[in-house]
Coordinates of C-alpha atoms and ligand atoms in Angstrom, one line a residue:
M4 CA -0.1 -0.1 0.0
S5 CA 0.9 3.4 -0.8
E6 CA 1.0 6.2 1.7
T7 CA 0.0 10.0 1.5
I8 CA 3.1 12.6 1.3
R9 CA 1.2 14.0 4.0
Q10 CA 2.1 10.9 6.2
V11 CA 5.1 10.7 4.7
L12 CA 6.5 13.4 5.6
A13 CA 4.9 13.4 9.5
S14 CA 7.8 10.6 9.7
E15 CA 9.4 10.7 13.0
S16 CA 12.4 8.3 12.2
P17 CA 14.1 7.6 8.6
R18 CA 12.3 4.7 7.7
P19 CA 12.9 1.9 4.6
S20 CA 11.0 0.6 1.6
I21 CA 8.1 2.7 1.7
T22 CA 6.4 3.5 -1.7
V23 CA 5.0 6.7 -2.5
C24 CA 2.5 7.7 -5.3
G25 CA 2.0 10.9 -7.0
W26 CA 2.3 13.5 -10.2
V27 CA 5.8 15.5 -10.6
R28 CA 6.2 18.5 -10.1
T29 CA 9.6 19.1 -12.1
R30 CA 12.8 16.4 -12.6
R31 CA 16.5 18.1 -12.6
D32 CA 19.5 15.5 -13.8
S33 CA 22.8 15.5 -12.8
K34 CA 25.6 13.0 -14.2
A35 CA 24.6 11.3 -10.9
C36 CA 21.1 10.7 -9.9
S37 CA 17.9 12.8 -11.2
F38 CA 15.7 14.8 -8.9
L39 CA 11.7 14.0 -9.1
E40 CA 9.5 16.9 -7.1
L41 CA 6.8 14.9 -6.4
T42 CA 3.1 15.8 -5.0
D43 CA -0.2 14.1 -3.9
G44 CA -2.8 16.7 -3.2
S45 CA -2.4 15.6 0.2
C46 CA -0.5 18.4 1.5
F47 CA 0.4 21.6 0.6
K48 CA 4.4 19.8 0.8
G49 CA 6.1 17.9 -1.6
L50 CA 8.5 15.2 -1.5
Q51 CA 11.9 15.1 -3.4
V52 CA 12.5 11.9 -4.7
V53 CA 16.2 11.0 -5.5
V54 CA 16.8 8.5 -8.6
D55 CA 20.1 7.3 -8.5
A56 CA 21.6 7.3 -12.0
S57 CA 22.9 3.0 -11.5
L58 CA 19.4 1.8 -10.8
P59 CA 17.7 -0.1 -13.7
C60 CA 14.7 2.7 -13.7
S61 CA 16.8 5.5 -14.3
N62 CA 16.6 4.7 -18.1
L63 CA 12.9 5.8 -17.6
M64 CA 13.9 9.8 -16.6
P65 CA 13.8 10.8 -20.4
S66 CA 9.7 9.7 -20.2
I67 CA 9.0 11.3 -16.7
L68 CA 8.2 15.2 -17.7
T69 CA 6.2 17.6 -15.4
G70 CA 2.6 15.7 -15.2
A71 CA 3.4 12.2 -15.1
S72 CA 2.3 10.7 -12.3
V73 CA 4.6 8.3 -10.8
Q74 CA 4.7 5.6 -8.2
V75 CA 8.3 4.6 -6.2
E76 CA 9.4 2.7 -3.9
G77 CA 12.5 3.7 -1.5
D78 CA 13.8 4.5 1.7
L79 CA 13.0 7.6 3.9
I80 CA 15.9 9.3 4.8
P81 CA 17.3 12.4 6.2
S82 CA 17.9 15.4 2.9
P83 CA 20.8 17.1 3.0
A84 CA 18.8 19.9 1.0
A85 CA 18.0 22.7 2.7
G86 CA 14.0 23.3 3.8
Q87 CA 13.6 19.8 4.2
R88 CA 13.2 17.4 6.3
W89 CA 12.9 14.4 4.2
E90 CA 13.8 13.2 0.8
L91 CA 13.0 9.7 -1.0
Q92 CA 16.0 7.5 -2.0
A93 CA 14.2 5.9 -4.5
K94 CA 14.7 1.8 -5.2
N95 CA 12.1 1.4 -8.1
V96 CA 10.2 4.1 -9.6
E97 CA 7.1 2.7 -11.7
L98 CA 5.7 5.2 -14.8
L99 CA 1.8 5.5 -14.1
G100 CA 0.4 7.9 -16.7
E101 CA 3.3 9.7 -18.6
A102 CA 2.1 13.5 -19.6
D103 CA 4.1 15.2 -22.9
A104 CA 5.4 18.4 -23.5
S105 CA 1.6 19.4 -24.1
Y106 CA 0.4 19.3 -20.6
P107 CA -0.4 23.0 -19.1
L108 CA 1.3 23.2 -16.2
Q109 CA 4.7 23.1 -17.2
K110 CA 5.8 26.3 -15.6
K111 CA 4.9 28.2 -12.1
G112 CA 2.9 31.3 -12.4
H113 CA 0.0 31.3 -14.9
T114 CA -2.6 33.4 -13.7
P115 CA -5.8 32.9 -12.0
E116 CA -7.8 33.7 -15.3
F117 CA -5.8 31.2 -17.7
L118 CA -5.9 28.7 -14.7
R119 CA -9.9 29.0 -15.0
T120 CA -10.1 28.1 -18.8
I121 CA -8.6 24.7 -17.3
A122 CA -11.1 23.7 -14.2
H123 CA -9.7 20.1 -14.6
L124 CA -6.1 20.7 -14.1
R125 CA -5.9 23.9 -11.7
P126 CA -6.4 21.7 -8.6
R127 CA -2.8 20.5 -9.2
T128 CA -1.3 23.9 -8.6
N129 CA 0.0 25.3 -5.5
L130 CA -2.7 28.2 -5.2
F131 CA -5.9 25.8 -6.2
G132 CA -4.7 23.2 -4.9
S133 CA -4.3 25.2 -0.9
V134 CA -7.8 26.8 -2.0
F135 CA -9.4 23.5 -2.2
R136 CA -7.8 21.4 0.9
V137 CA -9.0 24.7 3.1
R138 CA -12.1 24.0 1.1
S139 CA -12.9 20.6 2.5
R140 CA -11.5 21.5 6.0
M141 CA -13.7 24.7 6.6
A142 CA -17.0 22.2 4.9
F143 CA -15.5 19.9 8.1
A144 CA -15.4 23.0 10.4
V145 CA -19.1 24.5 9.3
H146 CA -20.6 21.0 10.8
R147 CA -18.5 20.9 13.8
F148 CA -19.6 24.2 15.0
F149 CA -23.3 23.7 14.5
Q150 CA -23.0 19.7 15.8
E151 CA -20.5 20.9 18.7
R152 CA -23.7 23.1 19.8
G153 CA -26.5 20.8 19.8
F154 CA -28.2 21.7 16.2
F155 CA -29.0 19.1 13.7
Y156 CA -28.2 19.3 9.9
A157 CA -31.4 18.8 7.9
H158 CA -31.3 18.4 3.8
T159 CA -34.2 20.9 2.3
P160 CA -34.8 20.4 -0.8
I161 CA -32.9 21.4 -4.1
I162 CA -35.9 21.6 -6.4
T163 CA -38.8 23.8 -5.2
S164 CA -41.8 25.8 -6.1
S165 CA -41.3 28.4 -3.3
D166 CA -39.4 31.6 -4.1
C167 CA -37.5 32.1 -1.0
E168 CA -36.0 35.3 -1.2
G169 CA -38.7 36.8 -3.4
A170 CA -36.3 38.6 -6.1
G171 CA -37.7 36.0 -9.4
E172 CA -34.1 34.9 -9.6
M173 CA -34.9 31.3 -9.7
F174 CA -33.8 28.8 -13.3
R175 CA -36.5 27.0 -13.7
V176 CA -36.8 23.1 -13.8
T177 CA -39.1 21.5 -16.4
T178 CA -39.7 18.1 -18.6
Q179 CA -41.2 19.9 -21.2
K180 CA -39.0 20.9 -24.4
P181 CA -38.4 24.3 -25.5
G182 CA -40.6 26.1 -26.8
S183 CA -43.8 23.5 -26.0
N184 CA -47.3 25.3 -24.9
A185 CA -48.1 22.8 -22.6
K186 CA -49.4 24.4 -19.0
P187 CA -47.1 23.7 -15.9
E188 CA -50.1 21.5 -14.6
D189 CA -48.7 18.9 -16.8
D190 CA -45.4 19.3 -16.5
F191 CA -43.2 16.6 -14.2
F192 CA -44.3 17.9 -10.9
G193 CA -47.7 19.3 -11.7
R194 CA -46.8 22.9 -11.1
P195 CA -43.9 25.3 -12.4
T196 CA -40.3 24.5 -10.2
Y197 CA -37.4 25.5 -9.7
L198 CA -34.0 25.1 -8.3
T199 CA -33.7 26.7 -4.8
V200 CA -32.4 30.1 -4.2
S201 CA -32.4 28.9 0.3
G202 CA -33.3 26.1 1.9
Q203 CA -34.4 28.5 4.2
L204 CA -38.4 28.0 4.1
Q205 CA -38.3 24.3 4.7
G206 CA -34.9 25.4 7.1
E207 CA -38.2 26.5 9.4
A208 CA -40.3 23.8 9.3
F209 CA -37.9 21.9 11.2
A210 CA -36.4 24.8 13.5
C211 CA -40.1 24.9 14.6
A212 CA -39.9 20.9 15.3
L213 CA -36.0 20.1 15.6
G214 CA -35.0 23.3 17.9
N215 CA -31.9 24.1 16.4
I216 CA -31.1 23.2 12.8
Y217 CA -29.0 23.8 9.9
T218 CA -28.5 23.0 6.1
F219 CA -25.7 23.1 4.6
G220 CA -25.9 22.5 0.3
P221 CA -26.0 24.0 -3.0
T222 CA -28.3 27.1 -3.9
F223 CA -28.9 28.9 -7.2
R224 CA -29.6 32.7 -8.1
A225 CA -30.1 33.3 -12.0
E226 CA -29.4 37.2 -11.3
N227 CA -26.9 38.6 -14.0
S228 CA -24.3 39.8 -11.9
N229 CA -20.8 39.2 -13.0
T230 CA -19.0 40.1 -10.6
A231 CA -16.0 38.7 -8.4
R232 CA -18.5 37.8 -5.6
H233 CA -21.5 36.1 -7.1
A234 CA -21.6 32.5 -8.6
A235 CA -25.0 31.0 -10.0
E236 CA -24.5 27.9 -8.3
F237 CA -23.0 28.4 -4.7
W238 CA -22.9 26.4 -1.6
M239 CA -25.1 28.9 1.7
I240 CA -25.2 27.8 5.3
E241 CA -28.3 28.6 6.7
P242 CA -29.1 27.9 10.8
E243 CA -32.3 28.5 12.0
M244 CA -33.0 29.1 15.6
A245 CA -36.5 28.6 17.7
F246 CA -36.8 30.9 20.4
Y247 CA -33.9 32.9 19.2
D248 CA -34.5 36.9 18.5
L249 CA -32.6 39.0 16.1
F250 CA -29.8 39.5 18.2
A251 CA -29.1 36.1 19.6
D252 CA -29.0 35.6 15.5
M253 CA -26.4 38.5 15.2
T254 CA -24.6 36.8 19.1
L255 CA -24.3 33.1 16.7
A256 CA -23.1 34.8 13.1
E257 CA -20.1 36.5 14.9
E258 CA -19.4 32.9 16.7
N259 CA -19.4 31.4 13.5
V260 CA -17.4 33.7 12.0
R261 CA -14.9 33.1 14.5
Y262 CA -14.8 29.6 15.2
L263 CA -14.2 29.5 11.1
V264 CA -11.5 31.7 10.9
Q265 CA -10.2 29.8 14.4
A266 CA -10.5 26.8 12.1
M267 CA -7.9 28.6 9.2
M268 CA -5.6 29.7 11.5
T269 CA -5.4 26.2 13.4
E270 CA -5.6 24.0 10.6
C271 CA -5.1 24.9 7.2
P272 CA -1.4 26.4 9.0
D273 CA 0.9 25.9 5.7
E274 CA -1.8 26.6 3.4
L275 CA -2.5 30.2 5.4
E276 CA 1.9 30.9 4.8
F277 CA 1.4 30.5 1.2
F278 CA -1.6 32.7 1.2
N279 CA -0.4 35.3 3.1
K280 CA 2.7 35.5 0.9
F281 CA 1.6 35.4 -2.5
V282 CA -2.4 36.3 -2.0
D283 CA -2.7 39.0 0.6
K284 CA -0.2 39.9 2.7
E285 CA -2.5 41.0 4.9
L286 CA -4.3 38.3 5.3
V287 CA -2.8 37.1 8.5
A288 CA -3.4 40.2 10.3
R289 CA -6.6 40.7 9.3
L290 CA -7.6 37.3 11.1
Q291 CA -6.2 37.8 13.6
Q292 CA -7.7 41.2 14.5
T293 CA -11.1 39.5 13.6
L294 CA -10.3 37.0 16.6
D295 CA -8.9 39.8 18.4
K296 CA -11.4 42.7 18.5
P297 CA -15.0 42.2 18.7
F298 CA -17.4 43.2 15.7
E299 CA -19.2 45.4 15.8
R300 CA -23.0 46.5 15.1
I301 CA -24.8 49.6 13.2
S302 CA -28.1 50.0 12.6
Y303 CA -29.1 50.7 9.0
T304 CA -30.3 54.0 9.6
E305 CA -27.2 54.5 11.7
A306 CA -24.9 53.9 8.8
V307 CA -26.9 56.1 6.1
D308 CA -26.3 58.9 8.4
L309 CA -22.4 57.9 9.2
L310 CA -22.5 57.4 5.4
L311 CA -23.9 60.4 4.6
K312 CA -21.5 62.3 7.0
S313 CA -18.4 60.6 5.3
G314 CA -18.1 63.3 3.0
R315 CA -17.7 60.6 0.5
S316 CA -18.6 60.8 -2.7
F317 CA -20.2 57.5 -4.1
E318 CA -21.3 56.1 -7.6
H319 CA -24.8 55.0 -5.9
P320 CA -26.4 57.8 -4.2
V321 CA -26.9 57.1 0.2
V322 CA -30.9 57.3 0.8
W323 CA -32.7 55.9 3.5
G324 CA -35.1 53.5 2.5
E325 CA -33.0 51.9 -0.4
G326 CA -30.5 49.1 -0.1
L327 CA -26.6 49.5 0.4
Q328 CA -24.7 49.1 -2.1
T329 CA -20.9 47.3 -2.3
E330 CA -19.1 50.5 -2.3
H331 CA -21.0 51.6 1.1
E332 CA -20.7 48.2 2.8
R333 CA -17.2 48.5 2.1
Y334 CA -16.6 51.9 3.2
I335 CA -18.2 50.8 6.1
A336 CA -16.6 47.4 7.1
E337 CA -13.0 48.8 5.7
E338 CA -12.7 52.4 6.7
H339 CA -15.2 53.2 8.7
V340 CA -15.5 50.2 11.3
K341 CA -12.0 48.9 10.0
G342 CA -13.4 45.1 10.5
P343 CA -16.3 43.0 10.3
V344 CA -19.4 44.2 11.6
T345 CA -23.2 44.1 11.3
I346 CA -25.7 46.2 10.0
Y347 CA -29.5 45.2 11.4
N348 CA -32.8 46.7 11.5
Y349 CA -33.3 47.8 7.3
P350 CA -36.3 48.8 5.9
K351 CA -38.9 46.5 5.0
V352 CA -39.8 47.6 1.6
I353 CA -36.6 46.4 0.8
K354 CA -36.4 43.1 2.2
P355 CA -38.8 39.9 1.2
F356 CA -41.9 39.1 3.0
Y357 CA -40.7 36.5 5.7
M358 CA -38.8 39.4 8.4
R359 CA -40.2 40.5 11.4
Q360 CA -41.8 43.8 11.6
N361 CA -40.2 46.1 14.5
D362 CA -42.1 48.1 16.3
D363 CA -41.8 51.7 14.0
G364 CA -43.4 49.9 11.3
R365 CA -41.1 51.4 8.3
T366 CA -37.8 48.5 9.1
V367 CA -37.8 44.7 9.6
A368 CA -35.5 42.4 11.8
A369 CA -33.2 41.9 9.5
M370 CA -29.0 42.0 9.9
D371 CA -26.0 41.5 7.1
L372 CA -22.3 40.6 8.2
L373 CA -19.9 42.2 6.2
V374 CA -16.6 42.0 6.5
P375 CA -13.3 44.0 5.1
G376 CA -12.4 42.9 1.1
I377 CA -15.7 41.5 0.4
G378 CA -18.6 43.0 2.1
E379 CA -21.5 41.3 3.1
I380 CA -21.4 37.3 3.8
I381 CA -24.1 37.1 5.9
G382 CA -27.5 37.9 5.7
G383 CA -30.3 36.8 7.8
S384 CA -33.0 38.1 9.9
Q385 CA -35.5 37.4 12.7
R386 CA -38.8 36.0 11.1
E387 CA -42.1 36.9 11.4
E388 CA -44.0 34.4 13.7
R389 CA -47.6 36.6 13.9
L390 CA -49.8 35.0 11.5
D391 CA -51.6 38.2 10.6
L392 CA -48.7 40.4 10.0
L393 CA -47.0 37.4 7.9
Q394 CA -50.0 37.7 5.7
A395 CA -50.3 41.3 5.5
A396 CA -46.4 41.3 4.2
M397 CA -47.5 38.6 2.0
K398 CA -50.3 40.6 0.0
A399 CA -47.9 43.7 -0.2
Q400 CA -45.8 41.7 -2.1
D401 CA -47.9 40.0 -4.2
L402 CA -47.5 36.7 -3.1
D403 CA -49.9 33.5 -3.9
E404 CA -51.0 32.7 0.1
E405 CA -52.2 29.3 -1.7
T406 CA -48.1 28.4 -2.7
Y407 CA -47.6 29.7 0.3
R408 CA -49.7 27.9 2.6
W409 CA -47.7 25.4 4.6
Y410 CA -45.2 27.8 5.5
V411 CA -48.1 30.2 7.1
D412 CA -49.5 27.1 8.5
L413 CA -45.8 26.9 11.3
R414 CA -47.6 30.3 12.0
R415 CA -50.9 28.5 13.0
Y416 CA -49.9 25.7 14.4
G417 CA -47.9 26.7 17.8
S418 CA -45.7 29.7 16.2
V419 CA -42.9 30.6 18.1
P420 CA -40.0 33.3 17.7
H421 CA -37.5 32.2 15.8
A422 CA -34.4 33.4 13.3
G423 CA -31.8 32.1 11.6
Y424 CA -29.3 33.5 8.3
G425 CA -27.5 32.4 5.4
M426 CA -24.0 32.5 5.0
G427 CA -22.4 32.3 2.1
F428 CA -19.7 29.3 1.4
E429 CA -17.9 30.9 -0.9
R430 CA -17.8 34.6 0.4
L431 CA -16.1 33.0 3.6
L432 CA -13.7 30.9 2.2
M433 CA -12.4 34.5 -0.3
F434 CA -12.1 36.1 3.0
V435 CA -10.1 33.1 5.3
T436 CA -7.7 32.5 1.6
G437 CA -8.0 36.5 0.8
V438 CA -8.7 35.4 -3.1
S439 CA -10.4 37.9 -4.3
N440 CA -12.9 36.0 -7.1
I441 CA -15.8 33.5 -6.2
R442 CA -14.5 32.0 -9.3
D443 CA -11.4 30.8 -7.7
V444 CA -12.8 29.6 -4.1
I445 CA -15.1 26.8 -6.3
P446 CA -14.2 24.0 -8.1
F447 CA -16.4 24.5 -11.5
A448 CA -17.4 28.0 -10.8
R449 CA -21.0 28.9 -12.8
T450 CA -21.7 32.7 -14.0
P451 CA -23.5 33.9 -16.3
G452 CA -22.2 32.7 -19.7
H453 CA -20.3 30.5 -18.2
A454 CA -20.9 26.4 -17.2
P455 CA -18.3 25.0 -19.2
Y456 CA -17.8 21.9 -17.5
Ligands
LIG526 O1 -28.5 37.5 1.6 P1 -29.3 36.2 1.3 O2 -29.8 36.7 -0.3 O3 -30.5 35.4 2.1 C1 -30.9 34.4 2.1 O4 -30.8 33.3 1.1 C2 -31.6 33.9 3.0 N1 -32.8 33.4 3.0 C3 -30.5 33.3 4.2 C4 -31.5 32.7 5.7 O5 -31.4 33.8 6.5 N2 -31.4 32.0 5.7 O6 -28.1 35.0 1.0 C5 -27.2 34.8 2.2 C6 -25.6 34.8 1.4 C7 -25.2 35.8 1.4 O7 -25.1 36.9 2.5 C8 -23.9 35.8 0.6 O8 -23.0 35.6 1.8 C9 -25.1 34.4 0.1 O9 -25.6 33.9 0.5 N3 -24.9 34.3 -1.6 C10 -24.0 34.2 -2.7 N4 -22.9 33.9 -2.5 C11 -22.3 33.8 -3.5 N5 -23.5 34.3 -5.3 C12 -24.2 34.6 -5.6 N6 -24.9 35.2 -6.0 C13 -24.8 35.0 -3.6 N7 -25.9 35.0 -3.1 C14 -25.7 35.6 -2.2
LIG527 MG1 -28.3 39.5 1.3

């Protein structure tokens, strides 16, 4: 059985006759031997393999080019080279799969833009190998955070007939032929169905039964925004808690972000060092500050005031009653607060029907958590648990009560105060890696006009 490079590099003492498999990053030849730099994706570091020119397998060397896959059997010995503790003194090398000179990753230093065009090969680079190892560890840390707090993982549907955010940005799911005039009643589900934009509504049904739950799954938005922070398919973490109000919701969201930043710092040190060196030199300082300094909270009305008083001329004017634009959010997080900040109590007119109306009659118990460099990574709210107010909000937004009857039932039978939020998993990854484009933290990005895999 072969071992991973991660296991091998953790060895405490020299070990004879071990087997390692991986891909060749580079090969260098001298008279006496060849050096292969081998990676297998198991960790950031590679393993140096020394192949003596006297070995029978050394005649394979000319055909072992960058990108080839090999299996090496040999002795793990202390390395005389600087910067590495171990190297593998080969006894036998087997070529598993050749790669010729057309292999696109011949040299280092390709731009992320170019690497996006070869999304099937980019995980083999230092940058993307690191991003996707971090992605996996962060996903596990997300589950740990909620499971440690007694939350249950609920699987909400991916195909749905409700538009949670009411923004109409949904992808239709149908088996009807293009151009068909057939009625929705004759379609597969007997009604119009879509890919979900959020698991929240079904999550609420589960919170109103199991107490504290979370969903963590793919969500889809057909919004035509070609920005560095939007994807048409992304993963969202959505906790929903019975008996929570907006402030308890904000506290959990802050703890959630902190916990994941801490996980990044303690569980991905090699990747963090790499990102800090080559992607964003402020990264470690910013993450450390996230752990050290309490997050601020500012009401929407205060936020509008401070933007108006900032003396800045923004591209989009600041008007009470309108949404905050990215430039506004970034000003608040990056220049005013200089750290993570939650903005809460937004105007009712710009928010979905399910948010709880505040006593002032014009704001709702909504919150967005903003971080420097990105803006919004979490959006959430306390939900409207009062039947009459929910029905009025649905009417005001022209929602068909029949479609949402089951949701309204949650207010008819044992209604409770409850709250929740959605954290964009890719935005969180951008925050903890310093990677500035969402296309570079998701394995195969889907954006307007782009779904090649
Ligand atoms: O603010 P949003 O739209 O909130 C909801 O969907 C609520 N139903 C969540 C809830 O209360 N359970 O989305 C939540 C988060 C955003 O803060 C952002 O991080 C991420 O999801 N997000 C996107 N990420 C990538 N690409 C997109 N197109 C995104 N849209 C939202
Ligand atoms: Mg939002």
